[in-house]
mmCIF file of C-alpha atoms in Angstrom:
data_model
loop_
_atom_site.group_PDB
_atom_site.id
_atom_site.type_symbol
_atom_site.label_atom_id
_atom_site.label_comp_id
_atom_site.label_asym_id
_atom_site.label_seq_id
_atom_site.Cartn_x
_atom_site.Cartn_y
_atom_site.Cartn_z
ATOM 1 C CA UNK A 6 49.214 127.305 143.212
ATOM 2 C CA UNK A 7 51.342 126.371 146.564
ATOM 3 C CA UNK A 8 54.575 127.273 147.494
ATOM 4 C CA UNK A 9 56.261 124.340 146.983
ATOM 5 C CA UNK A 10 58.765 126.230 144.419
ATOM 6 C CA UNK A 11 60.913 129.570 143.583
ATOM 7 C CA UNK A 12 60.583 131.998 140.537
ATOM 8 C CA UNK A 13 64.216 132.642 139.447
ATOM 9 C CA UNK A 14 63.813 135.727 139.756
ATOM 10 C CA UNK A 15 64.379 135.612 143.852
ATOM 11 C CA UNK A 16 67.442 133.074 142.834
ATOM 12 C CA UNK A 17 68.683 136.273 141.180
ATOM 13 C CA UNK A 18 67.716 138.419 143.234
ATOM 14 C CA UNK A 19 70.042 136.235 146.234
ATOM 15 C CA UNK A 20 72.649 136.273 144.369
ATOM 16 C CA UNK A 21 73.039 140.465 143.824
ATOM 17 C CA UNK A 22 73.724 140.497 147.247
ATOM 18 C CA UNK A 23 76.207 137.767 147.278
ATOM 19 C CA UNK A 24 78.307 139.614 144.346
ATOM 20 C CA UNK A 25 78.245 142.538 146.225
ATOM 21 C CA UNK A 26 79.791 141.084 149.397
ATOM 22 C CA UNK A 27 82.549 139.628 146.980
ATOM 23 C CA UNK A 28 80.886 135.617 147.171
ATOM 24 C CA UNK A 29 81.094 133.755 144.166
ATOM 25 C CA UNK A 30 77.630 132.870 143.206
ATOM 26 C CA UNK A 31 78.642 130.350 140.336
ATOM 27 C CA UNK A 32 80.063 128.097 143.433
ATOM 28 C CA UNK A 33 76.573 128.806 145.316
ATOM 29 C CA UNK A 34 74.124 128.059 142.491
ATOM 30 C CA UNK A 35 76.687 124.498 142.529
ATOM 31 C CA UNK A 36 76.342 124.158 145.788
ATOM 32 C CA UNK A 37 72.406 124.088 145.835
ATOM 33 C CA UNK A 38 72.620 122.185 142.426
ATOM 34 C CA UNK A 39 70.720 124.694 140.907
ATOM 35 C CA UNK A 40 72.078 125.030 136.935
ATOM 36 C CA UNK A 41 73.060 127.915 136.518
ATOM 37 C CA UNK A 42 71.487 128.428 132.763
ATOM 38 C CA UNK A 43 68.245 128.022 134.347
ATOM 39 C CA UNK A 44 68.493 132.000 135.434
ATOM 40 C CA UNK A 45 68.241 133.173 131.908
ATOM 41 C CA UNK A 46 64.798 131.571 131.529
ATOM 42 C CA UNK A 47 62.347 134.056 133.265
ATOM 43 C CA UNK A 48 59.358 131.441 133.566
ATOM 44 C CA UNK A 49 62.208 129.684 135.283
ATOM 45 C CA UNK A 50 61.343 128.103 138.828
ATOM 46 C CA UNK A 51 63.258 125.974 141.189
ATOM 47 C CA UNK A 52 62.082 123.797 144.079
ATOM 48 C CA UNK A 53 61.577 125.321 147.665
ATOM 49 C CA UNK A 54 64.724 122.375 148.617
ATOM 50 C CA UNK A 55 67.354 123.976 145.686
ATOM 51 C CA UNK A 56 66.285 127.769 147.245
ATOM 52 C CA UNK A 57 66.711 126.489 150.991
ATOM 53 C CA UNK A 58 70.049 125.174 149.788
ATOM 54 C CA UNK A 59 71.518 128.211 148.149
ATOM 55 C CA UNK A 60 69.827 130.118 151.019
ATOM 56 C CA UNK A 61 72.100 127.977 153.388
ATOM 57 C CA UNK A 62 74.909 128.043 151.253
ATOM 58 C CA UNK A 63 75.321 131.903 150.948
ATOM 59 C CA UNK A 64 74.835 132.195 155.016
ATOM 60 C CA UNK A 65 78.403 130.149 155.357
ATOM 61 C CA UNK A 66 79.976 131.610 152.388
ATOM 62 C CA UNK A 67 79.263 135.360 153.746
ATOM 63 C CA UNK A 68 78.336 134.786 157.732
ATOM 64 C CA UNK A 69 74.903 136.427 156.562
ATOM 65 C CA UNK A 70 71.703 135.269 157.057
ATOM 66 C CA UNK A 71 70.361 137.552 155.375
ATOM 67 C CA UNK A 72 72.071 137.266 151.474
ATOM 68 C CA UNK A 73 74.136 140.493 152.400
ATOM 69 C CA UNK A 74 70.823 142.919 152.295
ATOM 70 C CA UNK A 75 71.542 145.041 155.065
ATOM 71 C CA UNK A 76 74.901 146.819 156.352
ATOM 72 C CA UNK A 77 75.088 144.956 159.254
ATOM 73 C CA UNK A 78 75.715 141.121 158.531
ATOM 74 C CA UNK A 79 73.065 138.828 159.994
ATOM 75 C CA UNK A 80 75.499 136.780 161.319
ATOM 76 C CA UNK A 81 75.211 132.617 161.141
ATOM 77 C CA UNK A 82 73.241 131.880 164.491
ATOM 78 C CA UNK A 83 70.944 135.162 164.563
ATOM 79 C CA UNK A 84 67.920 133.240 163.219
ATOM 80 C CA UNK A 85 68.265 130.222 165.603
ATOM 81 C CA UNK A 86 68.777 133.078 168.636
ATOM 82 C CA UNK A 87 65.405 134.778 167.195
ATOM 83 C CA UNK A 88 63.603 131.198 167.599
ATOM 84 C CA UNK A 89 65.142 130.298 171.006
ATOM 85 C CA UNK A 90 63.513 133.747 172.652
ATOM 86 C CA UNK A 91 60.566 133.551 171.112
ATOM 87 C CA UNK A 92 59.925 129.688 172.403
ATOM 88 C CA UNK A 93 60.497 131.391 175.629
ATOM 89 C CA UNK A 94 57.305 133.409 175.480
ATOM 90 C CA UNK A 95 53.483 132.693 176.594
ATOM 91 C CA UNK A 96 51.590 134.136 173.654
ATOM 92 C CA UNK A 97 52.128 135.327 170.169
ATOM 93 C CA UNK A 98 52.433 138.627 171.162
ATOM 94 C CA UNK A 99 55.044 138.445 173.489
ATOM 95 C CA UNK A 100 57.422 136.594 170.815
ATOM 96 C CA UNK A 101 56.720 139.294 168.023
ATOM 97 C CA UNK A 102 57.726 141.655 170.556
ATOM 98 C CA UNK A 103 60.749 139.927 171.429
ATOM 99 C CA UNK A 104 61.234 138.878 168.391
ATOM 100 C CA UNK A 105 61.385 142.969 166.763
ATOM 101 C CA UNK A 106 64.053 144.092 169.399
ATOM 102 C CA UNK A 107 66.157 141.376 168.925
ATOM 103 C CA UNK A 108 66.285 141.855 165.130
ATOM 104 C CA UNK A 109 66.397 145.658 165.530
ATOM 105 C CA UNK A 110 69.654 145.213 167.406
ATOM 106 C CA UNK A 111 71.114 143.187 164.775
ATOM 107 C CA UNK A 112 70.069 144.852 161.249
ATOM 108 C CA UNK A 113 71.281 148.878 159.959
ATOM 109 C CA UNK A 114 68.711 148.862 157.644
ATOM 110 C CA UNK A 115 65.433 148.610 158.805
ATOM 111 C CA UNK A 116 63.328 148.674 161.976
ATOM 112 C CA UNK A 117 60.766 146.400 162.648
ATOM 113 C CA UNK A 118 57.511 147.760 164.746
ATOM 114 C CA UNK A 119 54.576 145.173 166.134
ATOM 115 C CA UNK A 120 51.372 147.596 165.990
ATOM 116 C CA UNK A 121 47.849 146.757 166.433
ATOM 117 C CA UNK A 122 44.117 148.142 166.606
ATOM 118 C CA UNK A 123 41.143 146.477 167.673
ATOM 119 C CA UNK A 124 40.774 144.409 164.415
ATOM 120 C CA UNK A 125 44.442 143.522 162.970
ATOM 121 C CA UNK A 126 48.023 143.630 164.146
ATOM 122 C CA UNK A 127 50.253 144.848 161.942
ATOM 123 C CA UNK A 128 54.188 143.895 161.475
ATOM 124 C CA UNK A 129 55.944 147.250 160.157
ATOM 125 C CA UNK A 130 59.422 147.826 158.280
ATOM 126 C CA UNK A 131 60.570 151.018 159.064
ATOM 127 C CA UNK A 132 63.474 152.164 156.915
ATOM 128 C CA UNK A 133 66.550 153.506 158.632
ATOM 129 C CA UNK A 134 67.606 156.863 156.160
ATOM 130 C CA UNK A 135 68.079 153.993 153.509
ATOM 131 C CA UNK A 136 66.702 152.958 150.004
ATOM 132 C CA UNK A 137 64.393 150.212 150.439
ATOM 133 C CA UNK A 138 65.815 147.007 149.061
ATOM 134 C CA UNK A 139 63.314 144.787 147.351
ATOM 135 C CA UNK A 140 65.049 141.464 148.473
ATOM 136 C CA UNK A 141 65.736 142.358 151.872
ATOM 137 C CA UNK A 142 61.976 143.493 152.297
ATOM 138 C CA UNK A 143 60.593 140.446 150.271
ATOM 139 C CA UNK A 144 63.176 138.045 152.639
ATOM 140 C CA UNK A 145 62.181 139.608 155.873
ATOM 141 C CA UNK A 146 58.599 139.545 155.589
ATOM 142 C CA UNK A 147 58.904 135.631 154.757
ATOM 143 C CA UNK A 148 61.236 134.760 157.522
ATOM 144 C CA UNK A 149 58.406 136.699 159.692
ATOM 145 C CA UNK A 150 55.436 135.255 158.487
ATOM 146 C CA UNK A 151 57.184 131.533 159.084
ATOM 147 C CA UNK A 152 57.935 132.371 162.291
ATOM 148 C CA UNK A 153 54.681 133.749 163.508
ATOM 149 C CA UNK A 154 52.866 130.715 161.837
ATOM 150 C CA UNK A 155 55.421 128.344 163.073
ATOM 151 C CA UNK A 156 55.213 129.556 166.881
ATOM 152 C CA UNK A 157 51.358 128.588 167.226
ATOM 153 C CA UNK A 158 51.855 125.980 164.781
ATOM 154 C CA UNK A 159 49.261 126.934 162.115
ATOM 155 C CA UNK A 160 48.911 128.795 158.773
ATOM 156 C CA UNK A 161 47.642 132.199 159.588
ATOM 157 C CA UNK A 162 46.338 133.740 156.375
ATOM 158 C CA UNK A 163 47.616 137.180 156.296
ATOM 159 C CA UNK A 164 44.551 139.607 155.816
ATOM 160 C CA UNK A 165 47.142 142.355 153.407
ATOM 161 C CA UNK A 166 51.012 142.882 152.709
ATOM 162 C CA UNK A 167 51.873 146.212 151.695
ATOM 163 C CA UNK A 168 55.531 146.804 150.229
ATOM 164 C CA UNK A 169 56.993 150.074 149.793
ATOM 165 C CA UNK A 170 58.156 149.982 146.057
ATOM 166 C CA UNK A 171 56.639 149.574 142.559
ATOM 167 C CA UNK A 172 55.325 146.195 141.610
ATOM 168 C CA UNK A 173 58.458 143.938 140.810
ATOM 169 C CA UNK A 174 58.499 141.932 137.265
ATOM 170 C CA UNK A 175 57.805 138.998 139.485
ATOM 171 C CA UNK A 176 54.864 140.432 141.231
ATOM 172 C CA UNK A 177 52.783 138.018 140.137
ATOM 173 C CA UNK A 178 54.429 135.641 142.682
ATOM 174 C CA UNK A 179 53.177 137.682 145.547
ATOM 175 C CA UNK A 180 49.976 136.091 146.473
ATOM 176 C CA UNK A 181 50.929 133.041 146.322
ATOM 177 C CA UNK A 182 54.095 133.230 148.715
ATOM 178 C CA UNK A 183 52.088 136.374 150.998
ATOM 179 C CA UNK A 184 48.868 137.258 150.588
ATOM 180 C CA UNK A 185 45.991 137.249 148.104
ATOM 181 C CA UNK A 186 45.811 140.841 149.373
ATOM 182 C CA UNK A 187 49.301 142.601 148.127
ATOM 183 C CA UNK A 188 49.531 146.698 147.547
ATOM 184 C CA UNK A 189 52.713 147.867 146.183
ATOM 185 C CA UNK A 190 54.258 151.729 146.272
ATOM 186 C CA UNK A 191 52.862 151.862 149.838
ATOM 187 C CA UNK A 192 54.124 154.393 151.903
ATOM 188 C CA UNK A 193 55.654 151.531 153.994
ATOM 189 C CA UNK A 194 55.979 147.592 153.830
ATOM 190 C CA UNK A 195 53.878 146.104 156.514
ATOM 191 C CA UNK A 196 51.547 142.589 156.552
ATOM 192 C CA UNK A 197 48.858 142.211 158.942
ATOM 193 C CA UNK A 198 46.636 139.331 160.428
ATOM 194 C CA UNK A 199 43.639 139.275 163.078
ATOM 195 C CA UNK A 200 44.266 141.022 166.084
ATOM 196 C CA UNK A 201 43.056 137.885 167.789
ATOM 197 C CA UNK A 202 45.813 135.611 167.152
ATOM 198 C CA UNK A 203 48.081 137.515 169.041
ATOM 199 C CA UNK A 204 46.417 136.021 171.948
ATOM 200 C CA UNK A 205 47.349 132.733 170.827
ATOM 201 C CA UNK A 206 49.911 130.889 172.554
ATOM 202 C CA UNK A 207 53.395 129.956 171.659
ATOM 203 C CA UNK A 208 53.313 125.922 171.658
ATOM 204 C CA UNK A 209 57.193 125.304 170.519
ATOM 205 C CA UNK A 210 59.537 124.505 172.775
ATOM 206 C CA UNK A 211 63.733 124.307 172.302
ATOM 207 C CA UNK A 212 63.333 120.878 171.293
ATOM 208 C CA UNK A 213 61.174 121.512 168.703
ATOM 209 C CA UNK A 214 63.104 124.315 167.486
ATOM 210 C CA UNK A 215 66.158 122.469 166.958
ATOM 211 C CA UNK A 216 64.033 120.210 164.836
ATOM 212 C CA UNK A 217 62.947 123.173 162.741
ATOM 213 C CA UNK A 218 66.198 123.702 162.139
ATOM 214 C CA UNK A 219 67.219 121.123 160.783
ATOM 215 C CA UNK A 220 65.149 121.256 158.177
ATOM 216 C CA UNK A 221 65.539 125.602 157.529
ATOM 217 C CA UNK A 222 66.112 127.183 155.829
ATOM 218 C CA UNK A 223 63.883 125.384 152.980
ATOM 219 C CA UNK A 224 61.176 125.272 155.699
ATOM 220 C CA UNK A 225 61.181 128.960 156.045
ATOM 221 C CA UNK A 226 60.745 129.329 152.175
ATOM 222 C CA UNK A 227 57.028 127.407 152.026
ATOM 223 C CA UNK A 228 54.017 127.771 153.483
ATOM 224 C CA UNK A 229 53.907 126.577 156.728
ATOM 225 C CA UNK A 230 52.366 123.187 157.111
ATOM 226 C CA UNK A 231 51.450 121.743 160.325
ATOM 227 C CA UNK A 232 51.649 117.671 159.112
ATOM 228 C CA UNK A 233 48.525 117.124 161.532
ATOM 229 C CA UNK A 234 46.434 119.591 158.960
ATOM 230 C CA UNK A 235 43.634 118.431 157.408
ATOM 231 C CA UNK A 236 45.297 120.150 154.046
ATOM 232 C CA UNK A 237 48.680 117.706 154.659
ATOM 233 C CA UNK A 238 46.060 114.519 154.466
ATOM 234 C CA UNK A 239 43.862 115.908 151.694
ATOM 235 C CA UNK A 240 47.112 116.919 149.564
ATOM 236 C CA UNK A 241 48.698 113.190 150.686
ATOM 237 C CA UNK A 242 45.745 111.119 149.386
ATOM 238 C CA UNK A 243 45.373 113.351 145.881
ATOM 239 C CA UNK A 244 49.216 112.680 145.061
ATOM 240 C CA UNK A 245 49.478 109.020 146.936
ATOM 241 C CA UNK A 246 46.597 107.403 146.506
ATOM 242 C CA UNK A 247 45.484 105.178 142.967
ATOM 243 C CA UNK A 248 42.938 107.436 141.425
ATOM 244 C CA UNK A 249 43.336 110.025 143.906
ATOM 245 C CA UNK A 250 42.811 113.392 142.221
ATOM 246 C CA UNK A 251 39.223 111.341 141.249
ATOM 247 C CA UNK A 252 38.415 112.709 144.947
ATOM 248 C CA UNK A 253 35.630 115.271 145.049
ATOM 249 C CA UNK A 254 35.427 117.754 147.605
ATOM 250 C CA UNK A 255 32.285 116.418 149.345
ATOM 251 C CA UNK A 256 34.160 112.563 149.258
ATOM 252 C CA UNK A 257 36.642 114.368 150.967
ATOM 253 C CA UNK A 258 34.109 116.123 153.502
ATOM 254 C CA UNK A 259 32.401 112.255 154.195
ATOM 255 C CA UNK A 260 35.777 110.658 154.778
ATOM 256 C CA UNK A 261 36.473 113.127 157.272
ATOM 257 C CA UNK A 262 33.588 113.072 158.726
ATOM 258 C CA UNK A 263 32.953 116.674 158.382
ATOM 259 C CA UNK A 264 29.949 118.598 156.321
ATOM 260 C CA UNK A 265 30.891 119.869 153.443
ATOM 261 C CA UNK A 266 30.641 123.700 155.539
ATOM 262 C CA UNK A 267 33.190 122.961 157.745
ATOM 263 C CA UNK A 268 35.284 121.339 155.789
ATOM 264 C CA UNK A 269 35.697 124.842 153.800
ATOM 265 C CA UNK A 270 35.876 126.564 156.607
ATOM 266 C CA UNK A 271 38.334 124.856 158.089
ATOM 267 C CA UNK A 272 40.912 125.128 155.044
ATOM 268 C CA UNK A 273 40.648 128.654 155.042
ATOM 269 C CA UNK A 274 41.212 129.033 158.279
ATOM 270 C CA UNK A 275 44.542 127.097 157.277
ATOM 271 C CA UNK A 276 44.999 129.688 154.559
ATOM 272 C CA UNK A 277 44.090 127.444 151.605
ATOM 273 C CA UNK A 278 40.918 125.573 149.933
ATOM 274 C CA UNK A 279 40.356 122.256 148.626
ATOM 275 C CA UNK A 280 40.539 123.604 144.877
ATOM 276 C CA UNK A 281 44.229 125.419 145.179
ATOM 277 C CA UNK A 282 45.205 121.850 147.378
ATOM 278 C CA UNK A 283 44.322 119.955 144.153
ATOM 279 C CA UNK A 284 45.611 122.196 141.680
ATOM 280 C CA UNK A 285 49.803 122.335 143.607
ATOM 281 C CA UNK A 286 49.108 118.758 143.885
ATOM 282 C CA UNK A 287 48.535 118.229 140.047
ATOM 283 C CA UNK A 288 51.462 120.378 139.414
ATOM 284 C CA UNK A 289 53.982 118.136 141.615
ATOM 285 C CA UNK A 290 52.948 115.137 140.049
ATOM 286 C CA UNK A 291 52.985 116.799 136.633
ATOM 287 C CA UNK A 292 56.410 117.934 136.880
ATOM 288 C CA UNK A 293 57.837 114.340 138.509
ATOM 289 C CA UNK A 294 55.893 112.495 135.495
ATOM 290 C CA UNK A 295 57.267 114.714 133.149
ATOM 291 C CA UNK A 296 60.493 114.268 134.509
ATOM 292 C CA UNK A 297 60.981 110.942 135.830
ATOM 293 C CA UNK A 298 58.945 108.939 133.755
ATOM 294 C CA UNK A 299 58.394 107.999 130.161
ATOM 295 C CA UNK A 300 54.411 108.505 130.165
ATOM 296 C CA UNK A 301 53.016 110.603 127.165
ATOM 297 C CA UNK A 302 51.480 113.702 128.045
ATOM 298 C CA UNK A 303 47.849 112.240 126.981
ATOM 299 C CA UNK A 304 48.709 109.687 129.974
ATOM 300 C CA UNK A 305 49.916 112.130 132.498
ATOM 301 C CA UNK A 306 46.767 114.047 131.848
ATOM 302 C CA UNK A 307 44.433 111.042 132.342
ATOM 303 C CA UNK A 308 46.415 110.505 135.680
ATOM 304 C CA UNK A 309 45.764 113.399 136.941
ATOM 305 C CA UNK A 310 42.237 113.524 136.187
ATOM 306 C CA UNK A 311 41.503 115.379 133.284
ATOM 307 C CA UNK A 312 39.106 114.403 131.209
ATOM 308 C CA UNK A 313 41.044 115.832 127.949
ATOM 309 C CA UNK A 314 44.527 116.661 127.232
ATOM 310 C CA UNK A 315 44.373 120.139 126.078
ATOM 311 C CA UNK A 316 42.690 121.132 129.573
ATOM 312 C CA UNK A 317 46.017 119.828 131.011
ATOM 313 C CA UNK A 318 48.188 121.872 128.395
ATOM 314 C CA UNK A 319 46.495 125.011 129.823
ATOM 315 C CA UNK A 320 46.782 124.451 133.170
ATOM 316 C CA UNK A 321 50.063 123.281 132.962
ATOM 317 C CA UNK A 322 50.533 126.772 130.938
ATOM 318 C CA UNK A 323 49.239 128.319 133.791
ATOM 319 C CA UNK A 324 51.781 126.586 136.774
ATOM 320 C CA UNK A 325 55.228 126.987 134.962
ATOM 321 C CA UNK A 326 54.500 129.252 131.989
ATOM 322 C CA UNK A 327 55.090 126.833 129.302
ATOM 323 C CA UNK A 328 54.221 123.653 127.583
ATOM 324 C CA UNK A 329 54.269 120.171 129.565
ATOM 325 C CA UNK A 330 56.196 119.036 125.776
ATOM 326 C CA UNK A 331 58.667 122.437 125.969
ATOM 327 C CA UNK A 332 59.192 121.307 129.604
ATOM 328 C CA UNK A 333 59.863 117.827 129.339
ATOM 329 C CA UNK A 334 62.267 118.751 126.497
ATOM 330 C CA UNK A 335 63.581 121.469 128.731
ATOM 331 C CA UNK A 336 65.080 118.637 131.144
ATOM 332 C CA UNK A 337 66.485 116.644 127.956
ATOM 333 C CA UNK A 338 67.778 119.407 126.372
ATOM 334 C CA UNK A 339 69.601 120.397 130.185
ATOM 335 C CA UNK A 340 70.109 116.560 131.273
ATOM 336 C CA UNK A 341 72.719 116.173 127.916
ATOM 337 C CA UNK A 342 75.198 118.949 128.948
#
């Protein structure tokens, strides 16, 4: 599954911090037009957009970017000052290590420490004579990971993420937002990625960083996608196309002219694979079908490609952790408030 939406749990998560710095989070989860029932449902999930919102609407509320984790606040421009430096850099390297003093000058908290050997470089959160805080170690290491993939404009697949505390109720989120690798109670939380790609070079420019912008923080919150990727077309013509999740991975390898080899390789060099491409895009057009139209299930299955019904009752089991029928009736049930 792809990152294209939030457990609850994080939503709660946010909003601890938020009550703690005396913000009101009923008039944040309104804001982001997130219902605010949703949070007692703990398969609950809301879309990457609703999180980006509530993200943006706790950073005016508090002047924190940062949901009031550390402190220090991370005042409302400290993000957009992190992006202009590192745009200002030649390689990867030289942002991340721009990138750590800046933010070490700004948060109480934690230090952040670039290390590397001659296989992986490593990202390091150093706690400053503090308890670790799950959400502000969970929210740093995603703003990070963005950024670095962002920079050189493509997904680097992180080869491990370590976090220094036990295995969170919602740890089962973890791979698909970090790493298929994830330790928890490590003596520290780091996440690291081949050495090489510190050598790449930074391609983003002040121009393009006001575009990113625009469109953060809900940008920050998925998986980076560059739109010239060859997972943006295959995941375009599976959701957009009449018949489209019919497309087998070697049609997909012929229409791009690629063998089937490369093909694979390629995707996983962009930190996914044509299976996990088809699967998110089943789910989104699940969930809008299920939402937005009147099809019966038996027809939402067919159009997605499944040759019987209860094949798509399991998998849809598997995305959102209940029924596509509870789920539809979910919406009704929440729709007649």
């Amino acid at each position: 599954m792809e990152r294209d939406s939030v457990s609850v749990a994080f939503v709660r998560e946010a909003l601890h911090g938020v009550s703690a710095r005396g913000g009101d989070p009923e008039r944040l989860l309104t804001d982001a037009g997130i219902a605010p029932s949703l949070l007692v449902d703990l398969q609950g999930r809301v879309s990457a957009a609703a999180f980006g919102r509530l993200w943006r609407a706790s950073a005016l509320a508090l002047d924190d970017e940062l949901f009031g984790q550390d402190r220090r606040r991370l005042k409302l421009g400290s993000l957009a000052t992190l992006g202009l430096l590192c745009v200002h850099t030649r390689t990867l390297q030289q942002a991340l290590q721009r990138g750590t003093r800046l933010l070490n000058l700004l948060l109480d908290d934690v230090r952040l420490e670039l290390r590397h050997d001659a296989r992986r470089a490593t990202v390091v959160l150093l706690p400053n004579d503090c308890p670790v805080k799950v959400f502000a170690h969970e929210t740093l290491v995603i703003v990070l990971q963005a950024l670095i993939c962002w920079l050189i404009d493509r997904r680097i697949p992180l080869l491990e993420a370590q976090f220094a505390y036990p295995a969170p109720a919602w740890a089962e989120e973890y791979p698909r937002i970090y790493s298929r690798n994830i330790a928890f109670d490590a003596a520290l939380t780091q996440f690291s990625f081949p050495v090489t790609d510190l050598r790449a070079p930074v391609v983003q420019t002040e121009r393009t960083l006001r575009e990113f912008l625009r469109d953060a923080p809900a940008n920050v919150i998925v998986k980076y996608r560059n739109p010239r990727s060859l997972s943006t077309y295959l995941r375009h013509a599976l959701k957009h196309r009449k018949h489209g999740f019919e497309l087998s991975f070697d049609a997909a390898a012929q229409e791009l002219g690629l063998s089937p080899s490369t093909l694979r390789r390629r995707l996983e060099a962009e930190g996914t694979s044509f299976r996990l491409i088809k699967d998110g895009a089943r789910r989104d057009v699940a969930i809008r079908q299920l939402q937005q139209t009147r099809r019966s299930i038996p027809e939402v299955a067919d159009s997605l490609g499944f040759a019987e019904s209860s094949a798509f009752h399991r998998a849809f089991i598997k995305w959102m952790g209940i029924s596509p029928g509870q789920f539809r009736q979910s919406g009704r049930d929440e729709a007649g408030r």
